[in-house]
Short mmCIF file of C-alpha atoms and ligand atoms in Angstrom, two decimals:
data_model
loop_
_atom_site.label_atom_id
_atom_site.label_comp_id
_atom_site.label_asym_id
_atom_site.label_seq_id
_atom_site.Cartn_x
_atom_site.Cartn_y
_atom_site.Cartn_z
CA MET A 19 -22.30 -101.85 -133.37
CA VAL A 20 -25.63 -102.79 -134.89
CA GLU A 21 -26.29 -100.60 -138.07
CA PHE A 22 -29.76 -98.81 -138.26
CA LYS A 23 -31.54 -98.98 -141.56
CA ALA A 24 -34.80 -97.72 -143.05
CA GLY A 25 -36.51 -100.93 -144.22
CA ALA A 26 -39.34 -101.58 -146.76
CA GLY A 27 -42.88 -102.29 -145.84
CA LEU A 28 -44.11 -105.02 -143.60
CA GLU A 29 -44.13 -107.43 -146.62
CA GLY A 30 -40.45 -108.02 -145.80
CA SER A 31 -37.15 -106.30 -145.96
CA GLY A 32 -34.79 -109.23 -145.99
CA GLY A 33 -34.85 -109.44 -142.17
CA THR A 34 -35.04 -112.60 -140.34
CA ILE A 35 -37.45 -111.43 -137.68
CA LEU A 36 -39.89 -108.78 -137.17
CA ALA A 37 -40.52 -107.21 -133.79
CA VAL A 38 -43.89 -105.55 -133.32
CA PRO A 39 -45.30 -103.90 -130.09
CA VAL A 40 -48.19 -105.09 -128.23
CA PHE A 41 -50.01 -103.19 -125.32
CA GLY A 42 -51.61 -104.60 -122.10
CA ASP A 43 -54.16 -107.40 -122.54
CA ARG A 44 -52.84 -108.18 -126.09
CA THR A 45 -54.09 -104.80 -127.57
CA TRP A 46 -52.09 -104.90 -130.86
CA GLY A 47 -49.61 -102.03 -131.78
CA PRO A 48 -48.61 -100.84 -135.17
CA GLY A 49 -47.67 -104.08 -137.45
CA ALA A 50 -48.87 -106.49 -134.74
CA GLU A 51 -52.09 -107.30 -136.73
CA ALA A 52 -50.05 -108.26 -139.81
CA ALA A 53 -47.62 -110.38 -137.87
CA THR A 54 -50.50 -112.59 -136.47
CA GLY A 55 -51.71 -113.16 -139.93
CA ALA A 56 -48.24 -114.19 -140.84
CA ILE A 57 -48.28 -116.74 -138.01
CA GLY A 58 -51.76 -118.16 -138.71
CA ALA A 59 -54.82 -119.28 -136.61
CA SER A 60 -52.42 -120.70 -133.88
CA VAL A 61 -51.16 -117.29 -132.74
CA GLU A 62 -53.35 -116.88 -129.63
CA ALA A 63 -52.74 -120.33 -128.49
CA ARG A 64 -49.12 -120.03 -128.88
CA LEU A 65 -49.03 -116.40 -127.11
CA ASP A 66 -51.19 -118.28 -124.31
CA ARG A 67 -48.57 -121.02 -124.08
CA ALA A 68 -45.77 -118.39 -123.97
CA ASP A 69 -47.65 -116.67 -121.09
CA PHE A 70 -47.48 -113.30 -123.16
CA SER A 71 -50.10 -110.85 -122.24
CA GLY A 72 -48.38 -107.55 -123.40
CA LYS A 73 -46.88 -106.60 -120.02
CA LEU A 74 -43.62 -104.61 -120.41
CA GLY A 75 -40.77 -107.00 -120.14
CA GLN A 76 -42.47 -109.76 -122.13
CA VAL A 77 -41.07 -110.73 -125.39
CA ALA A 78 -42.64 -113.78 -127.38
CA VAL A 79 -40.70 -115.05 -130.43
CA LEU A 80 -42.98 -117.21 -132.78
CA SER A 81 -41.98 -118.75 -135.91
CA ALA A 82 -44.20 -117.80 -139.01
CA GLN A 83 -46.00 -119.97 -141.49
CA ALA A 84 -44.08 -121.10 -144.75
CA GLY A 85 -44.31 -118.20 -147.25
CA ALA A 86 -44.64 -115.49 -144.60
CA PRO A 87 -42.40 -112.39 -145.14
CA PHE A 88 -40.33 -112.95 -142.09
CA GLU A 89 -39.15 -116.20 -140.67
CA ALA A 90 -40.16 -115.31 -137.30
CA TYR A 91 -41.99 -112.65 -135.31
CA ALA A 92 -41.32 -111.05 -131.94
CA PHE A 93 -44.13 -109.86 -129.90
CA VAL A 94 -42.85 -106.94 -127.59
CA GLY A 95 -44.66 -106.22 -124.52
CA LEU A 96 -45.25 -102.47 -123.74
CA GLY A 97 -47.85 -102.39 -120.95
CA ASP A 98 -50.71 -100.30 -120.54
CA GLU A 99 -49.09 -96.78 -120.34
CA ALA A 100 -46.09 -96.72 -122.73
CA ASP A 101 -43.83 -93.70 -122.45
CA THR A 102 -40.26 -93.08 -123.76
CA GLU A 103 -38.73 -95.14 -120.96
CA THR A 104 -41.17 -98.00 -121.59
CA VAL A 105 -40.00 -98.08 -125.11
CA ARG A 106 -36.48 -97.87 -124.09
CA GLN A 107 -36.94 -100.98 -121.74
CA ALA A 108 -38.98 -102.96 -124.07
CA ALA A 109 -36.13 -102.36 -126.77
CA GLY A 110 -33.86 -103.71 -124.06
CA TRP A 111 -35.78 -106.83 -123.44
CA LEU A 112 -36.36 -107.35 -127.04
CA ALA A 113 -32.52 -107.07 -127.89
CA ARG A 114 -31.93 -109.79 -125.33
CA ALA A 115 -34.18 -112.08 -127.05
CA VAL A 116 -32.88 -111.73 -130.46
CA SER A 117 -29.04 -111.12 -129.86
CA ARG A 118 -28.49 -114.28 -131.72
CA ILE A 119 -30.17 -113.07 -134.86
CA ASP A 120 -28.22 -111.29 -137.56
CA HIS A 121 -30.98 -109.20 -139.17
CA VAL A 122 -33.82 -107.69 -137.17
CA SER A 123 -36.82 -105.57 -138.28
CA THR A 124 -39.13 -103.65 -136.13
CA THR A 125 -42.31 -101.42 -136.17
CA LEU A 126 -41.78 -100.23 -132.45
CA HIS A 127 -40.91 -96.67 -133.71
CA MET A 128 -44.40 -96.30 -134.73
CA VAL A 129 -45.91 -96.34 -131.21
CA ASP A 130 -47.32 -92.98 -130.30
CA VAL A 131 -44.73 -92.09 -127.90
CA GLU A 132 -42.30 -88.99 -128.05
CA GLY A 133 -38.95 -89.84 -129.15
CA ALA A 134 -39.79 -93.55 -129.79
CA ALA A 135 -37.02 -94.31 -132.29
CA LYS A 136 -34.32 -92.49 -130.19
CA ALA A 137 -35.48 -94.54 -127.06
CA PHE A 138 -35.79 -97.59 -128.98
CA ALA A 139 -32.11 -97.23 -130.36
CA GLU A 140 -30.66 -96.61 -126.98
CA GLY A 141 -32.46 -99.49 -125.29
CA PHE A 142 -31.56 -101.83 -128.06
CA LEU A 143 -27.82 -101.03 -128.22
CA LEU A 144 -27.26 -100.51 -124.54
CA ALA A 145 -28.71 -104.11 -123.92
CA LEU A 146 -26.42 -105.77 -126.15
CA TYR A 147 -23.40 -104.29 -124.39
CA ARG A 148 -20.91 -106.99 -122.76
CA PHE A 149 -17.93 -106.93 -120.85
CA ASP A 150 -16.13 -109.95 -122.03
CA LYS A 151 -12.28 -108.93 -122.09
CA TYR A 152 -11.35 -111.24 -119.33
CA ARG A 153 -13.32 -114.12 -120.76
CA SER A 154 -11.58 -116.99 -122.39
CA GLU A 155 -14.68 -117.27 -124.78
CA PRO A 156 -16.36 -114.01 -125.43
CA GLN A 157 -19.76 -114.20 -126.58
CA PRO A 158 -20.60 -110.94 -128.40
CA ALA A 159 -24.24 -110.30 -129.73
CA LYS A 160 -24.79 -111.35 -133.49
CA THR A 161 -27.19 -108.83 -134.37
CA GLU A 162 -25.76 -106.83 -137.42
CA THR A 163 -28.60 -104.71 -138.59
CA LEU A 164 -31.87 -103.04 -137.28
CA SER A 165 -34.41 -102.01 -139.66
CA PHE A 166 -37.31 -99.61 -139.04
CA VAL A 167 -39.91 -101.01 -141.25
CA GLY A 168 -43.47 -99.51 -141.97
CA GLU A 169 -44.25 -95.77 -141.77
CA ASN A 170 -41.52 -93.16 -141.09
CA GLY A 171 -38.68 -95.62 -141.50
CA ASP A 172 -36.33 -92.77 -142.55
CA ASP A 173 -37.07 -90.40 -139.95
CA ALA A 174 -36.71 -93.41 -137.31
CA LYS A 175 -33.32 -94.31 -138.87
CA ALA A 176 -32.10 -90.68 -138.39
CA ALA A 177 -33.36 -90.39 -134.89
CA ALA A 178 -31.68 -93.77 -133.85
CA ASP A 179 -28.49 -92.80 -135.50
CA ALA A 180 -28.50 -89.65 -133.54
CA ALA A 181 -28.81 -91.59 -130.37
CA VAL A 182 -25.55 -93.38 -130.96
CA PRO A 183 -23.03 -90.83 -129.70
CA ALA A 184 -24.38 -91.13 -126.05
CA VAL A 185 -24.70 -94.75 -126.37
CA ILE A 186 -20.96 -95.22 -127.20
CA GLY A 187 -20.33 -92.56 -124.52
CA THR A 188 -22.30 -94.87 -122.04
CA MET A 189 -20.39 -97.87 -123.09
CA LEU A 190 -17.02 -96.28 -122.41
CA THR A 191 -18.10 -95.45 -119.01
CA ARG A 192 -19.47 -98.80 -118.42
CA ASP A 193 -16.00 -100.40 -119.85
CA LEU A 194 -14.19 -98.23 -117.32
CA ILE A 195 -16.17 -99.00 -114.34
CA ASN A 196 -16.27 -102.75 -115.09
CA GLU A 197 -12.50 -102.81 -115.48
CA PRO A 198 -10.82 -104.19 -112.21
CA ALA A 199 -8.68 -101.74 -110.21
CA ASN A 200 -5.54 -103.60 -111.17
CA GLY A 201 -6.25 -102.60 -114.70
CA LYS A 202 -6.99 -98.92 -114.16
CA SER A 203 -4.30 -97.04 -112.58
CA PRO A 204 -4.99 -93.06 -112.38
CA GLU A 205 -2.22 -92.97 -115.12
CA THR A 206 -4.31 -95.33 -117.11
CA LEU A 207 -7.50 -93.37 -116.69
CA ALA A 208 -5.57 -90.19 -117.66
CA GLY A 209 -4.42 -92.26 -120.85
CA VAL A 210 -8.10 -92.87 -121.51
CA ALA A 211 -8.84 -89.19 -121.11
CA ALA A 212 -5.94 -88.18 -123.61
CA ALA A 213 -7.20 -90.76 -126.10
CA VAL A 214 -10.74 -89.19 -125.93
CA ALA A 215 -9.07 -85.77 -126.19
CA GLY A 216 -7.26 -86.84 -129.26
CA GLU A 217 -10.09 -88.37 -131.03
CA HIS A 218 -12.22 -85.29 -130.68
CA SER A 219 -9.50 -82.41 -130.73
CA LEU A 220 -10.16 -81.48 -127.01
CA ARG A 221 -7.62 -79.65 -125.07
CA ILE A 222 -6.19 -81.68 -122.11
CA ARG A 223 -4.15 -81.08 -119.05
CA VAL A 224 -3.10 -83.78 -116.88
CA TYR A 225 -1.56 -82.70 -113.54
CA GLU A 226 1.04 -85.07 -112.22
CA PRO A 227 1.94 -85.47 -108.43
CA GLY A 228 5.07 -83.25 -108.67
CA GLU A 229 2.71 -80.25 -109.59
CA PHE A 230 0.29 -80.92 -106.84
CA ALA A 231 1.97 -78.57 -104.21
CA ALA A 232 2.29 -75.60 -106.62
CA GLU A 233 -1.23 -76.16 -107.76
CA ARG A 234 -2.40 -76.38 -104.24
CA PHE A 235 -4.33 -79.77 -104.71
CA GLY A 236 -3.59 -80.47 -101.00
CA ALA A 237 -6.64 -82.71 -100.42
CA LEU A 238 -6.03 -84.94 -103.68
CA ALA A 239 -2.46 -85.30 -102.46
CA GLY A 240 -3.65 -86.22 -98.91
CA VAL A 241 -6.01 -88.95 -100.13
CA ALA A 242 -3.12 -90.08 -102.63
CA ALA A 243 -0.66 -90.19 -99.77
CA GLY A 244 -1.29 -93.76 -98.87
CA ALA A 245 -1.13 -95.24 -102.38
CA HIS A 246 1.76 -96.76 -104.40
CA ASN A 247 0.22 -95.61 -107.87
CA PRO A 248 0.76 -91.99 -108.45
CA ALA A 249 -2.40 -89.82 -108.60
CA ARG A 250 -3.54 -87.53 -111.48
CA MET A 251 -5.86 -84.66 -111.64
CA VAL A 252 -7.17 -84.42 -115.35
CA GLU A 253 -8.77 -81.47 -117.00
CA LEU A 254 -10.46 -81.63 -120.54
CA TRP A 255 -11.88 -78.87 -122.46
CA TYR A 256 -14.33 -79.15 -125.22
CA GLU A 257 -14.41 -75.51 -126.72
CA PRO A 258 -16.58 -75.32 -129.99
CA GLU A 259 -16.83 -72.06 -131.92
CA GLU A 260 -19.65 -69.64 -130.65
CA PRO A 261 -20.76 -71.92 -127.59
CA LYS A 262 -24.16 -70.80 -126.26
CA ALA A 263 -23.39 -71.87 -122.64
CA PHE A 264 -20.41 -73.09 -120.33
CA LEU A 265 -20.91 -76.23 -118.30
CA ALA A 266 -18.31 -77.74 -115.91
CA LEU A 267 -18.44 -81.32 -114.99
CA VAL A 268 -16.46 -82.66 -111.88
CA GLY A 269 -16.22 -86.46 -111.46
CA LYS A 270 -14.76 -88.35 -108.38
CA GLY A 271 -12.12 -90.74 -109.66
CA ILE A 272 -11.27 -93.10 -106.89
CA VAL A 273 -9.88 -96.28 -108.71
CA PHE A 274 -10.28 -98.26 -105.66
CA ASP A 275 -11.55 -97.19 -102.07
CA SER A 276 -10.13 -99.38 -99.46
CA GLY A 277 -11.07 -96.72 -97.12
CA GLY A 278 -7.65 -95.93 -96.21
CA LEU A 279 -6.44 -96.16 -92.67
CA SER A 280 -10.16 -95.92 -91.70
CA LEU A 281 -10.16 -99.13 -93.42
CA LYS A 282 -13.43 -100.68 -94.78
CA PRO A 283 -14.55 -104.21 -93.92
CA ALA A 284 -13.81 -106.74 -96.62
CA ALA A 285 -17.39 -107.04 -97.87
CA SER A 286 -17.67 -103.33 -98.25
CA MET A 287 -14.43 -103.36 -100.31
CA GLU A 288 -15.77 -105.78 -102.95
CA GLU A 289 -17.26 -103.22 -105.18
CA MET A 290 -15.05 -100.33 -104.70
CA LYS A 291 -13.55 -100.49 -108.19
CA THR A 292 -16.74 -98.62 -108.89
CA ASP A 293 -15.72 -95.64 -106.98
CA MET A 294 -14.16 -93.87 -110.15
CA SER A 295 -17.86 -93.93 -111.84
CA GLY A 296 -17.96 -90.15 -111.55
CA ALA A 297 -14.86 -89.61 -113.52
CA ALA A 298 -15.80 -92.20 -115.86
CA VAL A 299 -19.22 -90.57 -116.58
CA VAL A 300 -17.36 -87.14 -117.21
CA PHE A 301 -15.20 -88.81 -119.69
CA GLY A 302 -18.24 -90.57 -121.42
CA ALA A 303 -20.34 -87.54 -121.37
CA ILE A 304 -17.63 -85.16 -122.67
CA GLN A 305 -17.04 -87.85 -125.56
CA SER A 306 -20.69 -87.81 -126.34
CA ILE A 307 -21.07 -84.02 -126.42
CA ALA A 308 -17.85 -83.76 -128.68
CA ALA A 309 -18.99 -86.25 -130.91
CA LEU A 310 -22.51 -84.51 -131.31
CA GLY A 311 -20.73 -81.31 -131.88
CA LEU A 312 -23.04 -79.54 -129.34
CA PRO A 313 -22.47 -75.85 -129.27
CA ILE A 314 -21.53 -75.69 -125.51
CA LYS A 315 -18.16 -75.30 -123.87
CA VAL A 316 -17.65 -78.14 -121.44
CA LEU A 317 -14.81 -78.39 -119.00
CA GLY A 318 -14.29 -81.94 -117.49
CA ILE A 319 -12.33 -82.13 -114.14
CA THR A 320 -11.43 -85.47 -112.66
CA PRO A 321 -9.19 -85.96 -109.46
CA ILE A 322 -8.13 -89.66 -109.84
CA THR A 323 -6.36 -91.68 -107.12
CA GLU A 324 -6.57 -94.97 -105.18
CA ASN A 325 -7.55 -94.49 -101.48
CA MET A 326 -5.09 -96.93 -99.86
CA PRO A 327 -3.61 -97.35 -96.40
CA GLY A 328 0.02 -97.11 -97.37
CA GLY A 329 2.85 -96.10 -94.76
CA ASN A 330 2.50 -92.40 -95.87
CA ALA A 331 -1.30 -92.34 -95.66
CA THR A 332 -3.20 -89.44 -94.17
CA ARG A 333 -4.19 -90.27 -90.52
CA PRO A 334 -7.43 -89.47 -88.90
CA GLY A 335 -6.79 -86.02 -87.33
CA ASP A 336 -4.56 -84.71 -90.26
CA VAL A 337 -5.24 -81.51 -91.71
CA LEU A 338 -5.49 -80.80 -95.56
CA ILE A 339 -5.58 -77.58 -97.36
CA PRO A 340 -7.36 -77.85 -100.82
CA ARG A 341 -7.15 -75.54 -103.53
CA ASN A 342 -9.50 -72.77 -102.49
CA GLY A 343 -7.88 -72.65 -98.71
CA THR A 344 -10.91 -74.05 -96.84
CA SER A 345 -9.02 -76.26 -94.41
CA ILE A 346 -10.21 -79.76 -93.46
CA GLU A 347 -9.70 -81.79 -90.39
CA VAL A 348 -9.78 -85.51 -91.85
CA LEU A 349 -11.43 -87.53 -89.12
CA ASN A 350 -12.27 -90.47 -91.20
CA THR A 351 -10.03 -91.41 -94.20
CA ASP A 352 -13.07 -93.14 -95.87
CA ALA A 353 -14.94 -90.05 -96.52
CA GLU A 354 -12.29 -89.35 -99.12
CA GLY A 355 -14.56 -88.59 -102.29
CA ARG A 356 -15.46 -85.19 -100.71
CA LEU A 357 -11.63 -84.48 -100.14
CA VAL A 358 -10.62 -85.08 -103.83
CA LEU A 359 -13.77 -83.32 -104.87
CA ALA A 360 -12.84 -80.23 -102.83
CA ASP A 361 -10.01 -79.65 -105.06
CA GLY A 362 -11.88 -80.53 -108.13
CA LEU A 363 -14.75 -78.18 -107.49
CA SER A 364 -12.29 -75.33 -106.35
CA LEU A 365 -10.64 -75.55 -109.85
CA ALA A 366 -13.94 -75.63 -111.58
CA ALA A 367 -15.40 -72.78 -109.65
CA GLU A 368 -12.35 -70.41 -110.76
CA GLN A 369 -13.53 -70.77 -114.19
CA GLU A 370 -16.86 -69.30 -113.34
CA PRO A 371 -18.96 -71.54 -115.56
CA ASP A 372 -22.63 -71.03 -115.90
CA LEU A 373 -23.23 -74.33 -114.11
CA ILE A 374 -21.04 -76.77 -112.28
CA VAL A 375 -22.48 -80.44 -111.93
CA ASP A 376 -20.48 -82.89 -109.92
CA ILE A 377 -21.10 -86.66 -110.04
CA ALA A 378 -19.77 -89.21 -107.56
CA THR A 379 -20.34 -92.49 -105.80
CA LEU A 380 -20.22 -90.32 -102.54
CA THR A 381 -22.15 -91.97 -99.72
CA GLY A 382 -23.44 -95.40 -98.52
CA ALA A 383 -26.13 -93.22 -97.08
CA CYS A 384 -27.36 -92.10 -100.35
CA HIS A 385 -27.64 -95.52 -101.50
CA VAL A 386 -29.53 -96.58 -98.20
CA ALA A 387 -31.92 -93.52 -98.83
CA LEU A 388 -32.76 -93.94 -102.56
CA GLY A 389 -31.79 -97.65 -103.36
CA ASP A 390 -29.96 -99.14 -106.14
CA LYS A 391 -31.62 -97.36 -109.15
CA ILE A 392 -32.18 -93.58 -108.19
CA ALA A 393 -29.52 -90.96 -107.67
CA GLY A 394 -29.61 -88.04 -105.11
CA LEU A 395 -29.67 -84.50 -106.41
CA TRP A 396 -28.52 -81.42 -104.20
CA SER A 397 -28.21 -77.92 -105.30
CA ASN A 398 -27.63 -74.45 -104.31
CA ASP A 399 -29.75 -72.98 -107.12
CA GLN A 400 -33.28 -74.17 -107.95
CA ASP A 401 -33.19 -73.15 -111.41
CA ALA A 402 -30.13 -75.31 -112.00
CA ALA A 403 -31.64 -78.21 -110.10
CA GLU A 404 -34.78 -78.02 -112.32
CA ARG A 405 -32.69 -78.01 -115.47
CA VAL A 406 -30.87 -81.23 -114.38
CA LEU A 407 -34.12 -82.90 -113.21
CA LYS A 408 -35.96 -81.97 -116.54
CA ALA A 409 -33.05 -83.47 -118.55
CA SER A 410 -33.13 -86.68 -116.52
CA ALA A 411 -36.78 -87.13 -116.92
CA ARG A 412 -36.06 -87.56 -120.72
CA THR A 413 -33.29 -90.06 -120.22
CA GLY A 414 -34.99 -92.61 -117.62
CA GLU A 415 -31.95 -92.00 -115.16
CA ARG A 416 -34.10 -91.15 -112.03
CA LEU A 417 -33.04 -88.35 -109.73
CA TRP A 418 -34.57 -87.23 -106.48
CA GLN A 419 -33.77 -83.97 -105.12
CA MET A 420 -32.39 -83.77 -101.52
CA PRO A 421 -32.27 -80.73 -99.12
CA LEU A 422 -29.27 -78.62 -98.41
CA PRO A 423 -30.23 -77.45 -94.86
CA ALA A 424 -27.92 -74.70 -93.61
CA ASP A 425 -28.43 -75.41 -90.04
CA TYR A 426 -26.80 -78.95 -90.50
CA ARG A 427 -23.40 -77.33 -91.50
CA LYS A 428 -22.45 -76.89 -87.79
CA ALA A 429 -22.01 -80.46 -87.36
CA MET A 430 -18.97 -80.37 -89.49
CA ASP A 431 -17.46 -77.51 -87.38
CA SER A 432 -13.82 -78.68 -86.66
CA ASP A 433 -11.90 -77.78 -83.44
CA ILE A 434 -8.86 -76.93 -85.26
CA ALA A 435 -9.63 -76.27 -88.99
CA ASP A 436 -12.40 -74.59 -91.06
CA ILE A 437 -14.53 -77.77 -91.62
CA LYS A 438 -14.18 -81.69 -90.68
CA ASN A 439 -14.78 -84.35 -93.32
CA ILE A 440 -17.54 -86.22 -91.33
CA SER A 441 -20.46 -85.09 -89.12
CA GLY A 442 -19.65 -87.66 -86.45
CA GLY A 443 -23.47 -88.42 -86.03
CA LYS A 444 -25.06 -91.54 -87.48
CA TYR A 445 -27.88 -89.78 -89.74
CA GLY A 446 -27.93 -87.64 -92.84
CA GLY A 447 -24.68 -88.84 -94.10
CA ALA A 448 -25.45 -87.91 -97.86
CA ILE A 449 -26.80 -84.53 -96.75
CA HIS A 450 -23.50 -83.71 -94.78
CA ALA A 451 -21.28 -84.73 -97.57
CA ALA A 452 -23.43 -82.32 -100.09
CA LEU A 453 -22.86 -79.39 -97.41
CA PHE A 454 -19.21 -80.27 -97.42
CA LEU A 455 -19.04 -79.91 -101.14
CA ALA A 456 -20.83 -76.74 -101.06
CA GLU A 457 -18.02 -75.17 -99.42
CA TYR A 458 -15.87 -75.45 -102.51
CA VAL A 459 -18.07 -74.14 -105.26
CA GLY A 460 -18.02 -70.38 -104.61
CA GLU A 461 -21.05 -68.59 -105.79
CA ASN A 462 -21.61 -70.53 -108.88
CA PRO A 463 -24.77 -72.43 -109.57
CA TRP A 464 -24.17 -76.05 -108.76
CA VAL A 465 -25.70 -79.35 -108.87
CA HIS A 466 -24.32 -82.43 -107.08
CA LEU A 467 -25.31 -85.96 -108.16
CA ASP A 468 -24.64 -88.94 -105.47
CA ILE A 469 -24.67 -92.01 -107.67
CA ALA A 470 -23.56 -94.50 -105.05
CA GLY A 471 -26.51 -96.77 -105.68
CA PRO A 472 -27.06 -96.56 -109.58
CA ALA A 473 -23.53 -96.45 -110.76
CA ARG A 474 -23.40 -100.36 -110.62
CA TRP A 475 -26.54 -102.25 -111.57
CA THR A 476 -27.22 -105.23 -109.53
CA GLU A 477 -29.53 -107.21 -111.89
CA GLU A 478 -29.74 -108.14 -115.61
CA GLU A 479 -32.83 -106.25 -116.76
CA HIS A 480 -34.05 -104.42 -119.95
CA TYR A 481 -31.16 -102.23 -121.14
CA GLN A 482 -28.93 -102.55 -118.02
CA ARG A 483 -26.53 -105.21 -117.88
CA LYS A 484 -25.18 -106.35 -114.23
CA GLY A 485 -22.16 -104.14 -113.43
CA GLY A 486 -21.13 -100.71 -114.34
CA SER A 487 -24.39 -98.87 -115.71
CA GLY A 488 -22.88 -95.53 -117.30
CA PHE A 489 -25.75 -93.84 -115.21
CA GLY A 490 -25.45 -90.07 -115.76
CA VAL A 491 -23.84 -90.07 -119.06
CA ARG A 492 -27.09 -89.55 -120.99
CA THR A 493 -28.64 -87.22 -118.66
CA LEU A 494 -25.60 -84.90 -118.74
CA VAL A 495 -25.60 -85.31 -122.51
CA ALA A 496 -29.45 -84.17 -122.46
CA LEU A 497 -28.41 -81.20 -120.02
CA ALA A 498 -25.78 -80.04 -122.58
CA GLU A 499 -28.39 -80.37 -125.46
CA ASP A 500 -30.79 -77.98 -123.37
CA MET A 501 -28.13 -75.75 -122.47
CA SER A 502 -26.79 -75.27 -126.01
CA ALA A 503 -30.41 -74.64 -127.37
N1 LIG B 22 -17.02 -94.69 -101.79
C1 LIG B 22 -17.88 -94.85 -100.77
C2 LIG B 22 -19.44 -94.52 -100.92
C3 LIG B 22 -19.99 -95.75 -101.27
C4 LIG B 22 -20.57 -96.65 -100.61
C5 LIG B 22 -20.33 -95.84 -102.80
C6 LIG B 22 -21.28 -97.95 -101.20
C7 LIG B 22 -20.96 -96.97 -103.29
C8 LIG B 22 -21.39 -97.84 -102.38
C9 LIG B 22 -17.31 -93.50 -99.95
O1 LIG B 22 -16.00 -93.00 -100.11
C10 LIG B 22 -17.43 -93.77 -98.42
O2 LIG B 22 -16.78 -94.57 -98.06
N2 LIG B 22 -18.29 -92.97 -97.71
C11 LIG B 22 -18.42 -93.21 -96.23
C12 LIG B 22 -18.56 -92.00 -95.76
C13 LIG B 22 -18.42 -91.94 -94.23
C14 LIG B 22 -17.09 -92.54 -93.71
C15 LIG B 22 -18.86 -90.80 -93.63
C16 LIG B 22 -19.84 -94.06 -96.24
O3 LIG B 22 -20.78 -93.79 -96.84
O4 LIG B 22 -19.62 -94.94 -95.47
MN1 LIG B 23 -14.57 -94.02 -98.96
ZN1 LIG B 24 -15.16 -93.59 -101.96
#
């Protein structure tokens, strides 16, 4: 991991390159004027040739004249209306441009944007993430230090250091999502949770299949029935002294979603190792919250299993009884996320936390509705919804609130059980899924996040890498910060 430092003045601090902010139409930001001086009279022509105008996403690296304080200068575009997310993204683009350089300095923390240094640190570190473990020739980033030079370098370093726990949590989540399904059985993931627990003195309880009947995890057991690898229900507790609030996080942990007997077409299965992203986000968030030592009690619950069509698999038409007793007629075994969450949410609801947040790659319908980069939010409590929306506004992880219309519930009335697991209609699939989950949260304030789109980033851009994004970790950490204030 890159080490943050508070550097000396713009006259040089031993760095190889100085990165300076530039706004739209080449309006110089803090330190940029000095950078142009170090490059010399050719600077405008060279920026012209690099097509650099100062737009967000542009980075121009120019070598300096002999005797200049730095060997090179990186001009980093921020566009016309820079905000926190702009700085985060610009830092990501910068990191991509300088990842082969050992010592980097910057003045980007000096731009007049709230939380600039923290956002810079997040964007810079997250952009350098790689998932290389299966490559014969890994190519890790070479950047070792990042110095904040100019004014307020010490404050910037402190803010950047404070950003690190949630970045590490996000990277853990990315690693788990990127891991192929043959490298992450439910047992393996429960082992990761145990390792997190060991590192941060969390209490952990791992339920094995032999306990599912006694614990009444009938829905998780039903989804797991067609799989060879045994399922797990994991309960993680972070219990600091004198907590200010109690937050429960529930994450969908389908390590591979084949659809079960309602088998998916081959193309739809390609990315279904991603279907444990909710559980991975819960692990990453709890790890971060514990590392930050936030004064809030957090319970993480992750039902983990494969959804496979083995000989003992749940059949369309079967009835499952989850922990709270609200029976389910399973008409489509591919709507399995809501089944395992029925048990997970029932378990969370019994603890009567101040807020339950579940996070899941739940529906293709949500992906269709909001696209690749925005998650859906549903809630039975508008105050709770707004708390989560407010946290997400600070992190750049975009959420959009969707409705929970009570009259849509009857589409899931079953002929023989309390509810069926699909509506049977073509439309509003993400809403029906949310209404289904609402049956298992009791009277508790609850927020549901459907991350079917953004759990996986589809392109290389700014601080996102193609693959598992870790979307949700930083928002849940920000929520925990707000609730512990
Ligand atoms: N894991 C999928 C949802 C999903 C689809 C996530 C695409 C990410 C990308 C979920 O278990 C599923 O299969 N949902 C079905 C529900 C349907 C059978 C009611 C879907 O969305 O098609
Ligand atoms: Mn499915
Ligand atoms: Zn699924």
